[in-house]
Amino acid sequence: MPENTGSTLSVTFWKNELGELLQRAGVPEQLVDWVTVVIIAASLFVILGVLSKVLTRLFNVAFKRFSTGTDTNFDDHLLDLKVPRYLARVIPLIIGYQLIPVVLSDAPGMIGVTERLFNVFFILLAVRIVRAVMLAGRDTLNDLPTYRDKPLDSYVQVASLAVYFIAAILLFSLLTGKSVLAFLTAMGAASAVLLLIFKDAILGFVASIQISANDMVRRGDWITMPKYGADGDVEEINLTTVKVINFDKTIT
């Protein structure tokens, strides 16, 4: 990411001023650089935290005003799933990432580790945003009569597994320094184990497609399966389970 020249000069100025102040305060010269780094890093962390809070409020207000002028419920669901808060964290993370080389210029050994840590936060934040958007899309479709009885949860869960898998690959490559190809090669060798682990998820996904394609069971249908103690209305169809509210209000 390109460095912000104005922010870089400002941080450098404050580092020099703080270093001189610490020397005048009697801090040993060999500790001045480390104390300066700790104070600047802590101050920057607080500033970015405050900035995140301010941006969250601004984004929430903007989303609320925007959602009132639209006919779709998609933006309302985005607001309920805290997407504005996640988006508000992107800007402070970018600013902090740009300032890492400046703040840690006196501790160059920490620059690489800190940059990797920020990249981990970026990946996790991206996963949260993508998953929240998918859930908002699911809730929006559930509001429509055409899709209300469809097993949308199954499709969202499969898409979430794909997102988690991609994030795991990126995190592995980032933390180990190895290429994505090396990770995929290792996964290929362990494919039999993976198939065993995700057997229920795979079978559940195939079953949910068959249920949807053949229109076998819908939400709201009454089903009876004495083997599993199910005798009531279908409330939810997930990737591996079907939730049934029995006639006596118990859940199977």
mmCIF file of C-alpha atoms in Angstrom, residues 121-237:
data_model
loop_
_atom_site.group_PDB
_atom_site.id
_atom_site.type_symbol
_atom_site.label_atom_id
_atom_site.label_comp_id
_atom_site.label_asym_id
_atom_site.label_seq_id
_atom_site.Cartn_x
_atom_site.Cartn_y
_atom_site.Cartn_z
ATOM 1 C CA PHE A 121 -7.162 -8.526 10.444
ATOM 2 C CA PHE A 122 -7.893 -7.507 6.834
ATOM 3 C CA ILE A 123 -8.718 -11.099 5.865
ATOM 4 C CA LEU A 124 -10.927 -11.709 8.914
ATOM 5 C CA LEU A 125 -12.728 -8.415 8.362
ATOM 6 C CA ALA A 126 -13.286 -9.259 4.687
ATOM 7 C CA VAL A 127 -14.780 -12.621 5.706
ATOM 8 C CA ARG A 128 -17.166 -10.899 8.097
ATOM 9 C CA ILE A 129 -18.268 -8.395 5.456
ATOM 10 C CA VAL A 130 -18.803 -11.047 2.769
ATOM 11 C CA ARG A 131 -20.720 -13.319 5.160
ATOM 12 C CA ALA A 132 -22.896 -10.430 6.369
ATOM 13 C CA VAL A 133 -23.739 -9.508 2.758
ATOM 14 C CA MET A 134 -24.703 -13.126 2.026
ATOM 15 C CA LEU A 135 -26.903 -13.270 5.128
ATOM 16 C CA ALA A 136 -28.527 -9.968 4.145
ATOM 17 C CA GLY A 137 -29.244 -11.406 0.700
ATOM 18 C CA ARG A 138 -30.755 -14.508 2.304
ATOM 19 C CA ASP A 139 -32.984 -12.461 4.612
ATOM 20 C CA THR A 140 -34.059 -10.264 1.683
ATOM 21 C CA LEU A 141 -35.082 -13.300 -0.365
ATOM 22 C CA ASN A 142 -36.866 -14.789 2.643
ATOM 23 C CA ASP A 143 -39.038 -11.661 2.695
ATOM 24 C CA LEU A 144 -40.314 -12.545 -0.792
ATOM 25 C CA PRO A 145 -43.173 -15.089 -1.050
ATOM 26 C CA THR A 146 -41.427 -16.818 -3.974
ATOM 27 C CA TYR A 147 -38.370 -17.775 -1.926
ATOM 28 C CA ARG A 148 -39.868 -18.027 1.544
ATOM 29 C CA ASP A 149 -40.196 -21.798 1.389
ATOM 30 C CA LYS A 150 -36.788 -22.435 -0.236
ATOM 31 C CA PRO A 151 -33.807 -23.883 1.723
ATOM 32 C CA LEU A 152 -31.745 -20.707 1.365
ATOM 33 C CA ASP A 153 -29.853 -21.435 4.584
ATOM 34 C CA SER A 154 -28.242 -24.451 2.928
ATOM 35 C CA TYR A 155 -26.889 -22.381 0.039
ATOM 36 C CA VAL A 156 -25.609 -19.648 2.358
ATOM 37 C CA GLN A 157 -23.838 -22.240 4.502
ATOM 38 C CA VAL A 158 -22.162 -23.788 1.454
ATOM 39 C CA ALA A 159 -21.065 -20.347 0.238
ATOM 40 C CA SER A 160 -19.789 -19.584 3.758
ATOM 41 C CA LEU A 161 -17.719 -22.784 3.736
ATOM 42 C CA ALA A 162 -16.177 -21.686 0.424
ATOM 43 C CA VAL A 163 -15.350 -18.258 1.883
ATOM 44 C CA TYR A 164 -13.823 -19.824 5.002
ATOM 45 C CA PHE A 165 -11.778 -22.180 2.838
ATOM 46 C CA ILE A 166 -10.372 -19.310 0.763
ATOM 47 C CA ALA A 167 -9.627 -17.326 3.942
ATOM 48 C CA ALA A 168 -7.848 -20.359 5.433
ATOM 49 C CA ILE A 169 -5.675 -20.653 2.324
ATOM 50 C CA LEU A 170 -4.751 -16.962 2.472
ATOM 51 C CA LEU A 171 -4.001 -17.120 6.206
ATOM 52 C CA PHE A 172 -1.848 -20.212 5.736
ATOM 53 C CA SER A 173 0.128 -18.541 2.961
ATOM 54 C CA LEU A 174 0.469 -15.342 4.991
ATOM 55 C CA LEU A 175 1.546 -16.890 8.287
ATOM 56 C CA THR A 176 3.868 -19.554 6.881
ATOM 57 C CA GLY A 177 5.301 -17.590 3.969
ATOM 58 C CA LYS A 178 4.532 -20.489 1.634
ATOM 59 C CA SER A 179 2.675 -20.210 -1.655
ATOM 60 C CA VAL A 180 -1.007 -21.000 -2.048
ATOM 61 C CA LEU A 181 -0.003 -23.842 -4.385
ATOM 62 C CA ALA A 182 1.882 -25.550 -1.542
ATOM 63 C CA PHE A 183 -1.219 -25.395 0.628
ATOM 64 C CA LEU A 184 -3.436 -26.824 -2.125
ATOM 65 C CA THR A 185 -0.922 -29.622 -2.704
ATOM 66 C CA ALA A 186 -1.029 -30.517 0.988
ATOM 67 C CA MET A 187 -4.810 -30.394 0.944
ATOM 68 C CA GLY A 188 -4.863 -32.686 -2.092
ATOM 69 C CA ALA A 189 -2.842 -35.244 -0.177
ATOM 70 C CA ALA A 190 -5.329 -35.048 2.682
ATOM 71 C CA SER A 191 -8.418 -35.037 0.441
ATOM 72 C CA ALA A 192 -9.639 -38.397 1.804
ATOM 73 C CA VAL A 193 -9.561 -37.044 5.359
ATOM 74 C CA LEU A 194 -11.343 -33.853 4.272
ATOM 75 C CA LEU A 195 -14.069 -35.816 2.522
ATOM 76 C CA LEU A 196 -14.585 -37.795 5.717
ATOM 77 C CA ILE A 197 -14.725 -34.650 7.850
ATOM 78 C CA PHE A 198 -17.158 -32.816 5.559
ATOM 79 C CA LYS A 199 -19.190 -35.897 4.638
ATOM 80 C CA ASP A 200 -22.327 -34.676 6.417
ATOM 81 C CA ALA A 201 -22.004 -31.207 4.885
ATOM 82 C CA ILE A 202 -21.603 -32.624 1.362
ATOM 83 C CA LEU A 203 -24.507 -35.057 1.751
ATOM 84 C CA GLY A 204 -26.638 -32.332 3.300
ATOM 85 C CA PHE A 205 -25.905 -29.959 0.426
ATOM 86 C CA VAL A 206 -26.835 -32.600 -2.165
ATOM 87 C CA ALA A 207 -29.996 -33.439 -0.218
ATOM 88 C CA SER A 208 -31.007 -29.771 0.014
ATOM 89 C CA ILE A 209 -30.607 -29.401 -3.761
ATOM 90 C CA GLN A 210 -32.796 -32.482 -4.295
ATOM 91 C CA ILE A 211 -35.396 -31.151 -1.868
ATOM 92 C CA SER A 212 -35.461 -27.785 -3.664
ATOM 93 C CA ALA A 213 -35.363 -29.178 -7.209
ATOM 94 C CA ASN A 214 -38.090 -31.761 -6.595
ATOM 95 C CA ASP A 215 -40.108 -29.470 -4.329
ATOM 96 C CA MET A 216 -40.325 -32.279 -1.761
ATOM 97 C CA VAL A 217 -40.472 -30.306 1.492
ATOM 98 C CA ARG A 218 -41.080 -26.636 2.138
ATOM 99 C CA ARG A 219 -41.001 -24.467 5.200
ATOM 100 C CA GLY A 220 -44.422 -24.663 6.822
ATOM 101 C CA ASP A 221 -45.156 -28.205 5.640
ATOM 102 C CA TRP A 222 -46.363 -30.758 8.166
ATOM 103 C CA ILE A 223 -44.160 -33.857 8.244
ATOM 104 C CA THR A 224 -44.163 -36.977 10.389
ATOM 105 C CA MET A 225 -41.057 -39.083 11.024
ATOM 106 C CA PRO A 226 -41.579 -41.322 14.086
ATOM 107 C CA LYS A 227 -37.999 -42.583 13.832
ATOM 108 C CA TYR A 228 -36.700 -39.112 14.795
ATOM 109 C CA GLY A 229 -39.653 -38.042 16.923
ATOM 110 C CA ALA A 230 -40.709 -35.435 14.373
ATOM 111 C CA ASP A 231 -44.408 -34.656 13.969
ATOM 112 C CA GLY A 232 -45.101 -31.029 13.123
ATOM 113 C CA ASP A 233 -44.313 -28.033 10.899
ATOM 114 C CA VAL A 234 -40.974 -27.581 9.112
ATOM 115 C CA GLU A 235 -39.463 -24.405 10.545
ATOM 116 C CA GLU A 236 -36.000 -24.376 8.976
ATOM 117 C CA ILE A 237 -34.010 -26.384 6.408
#
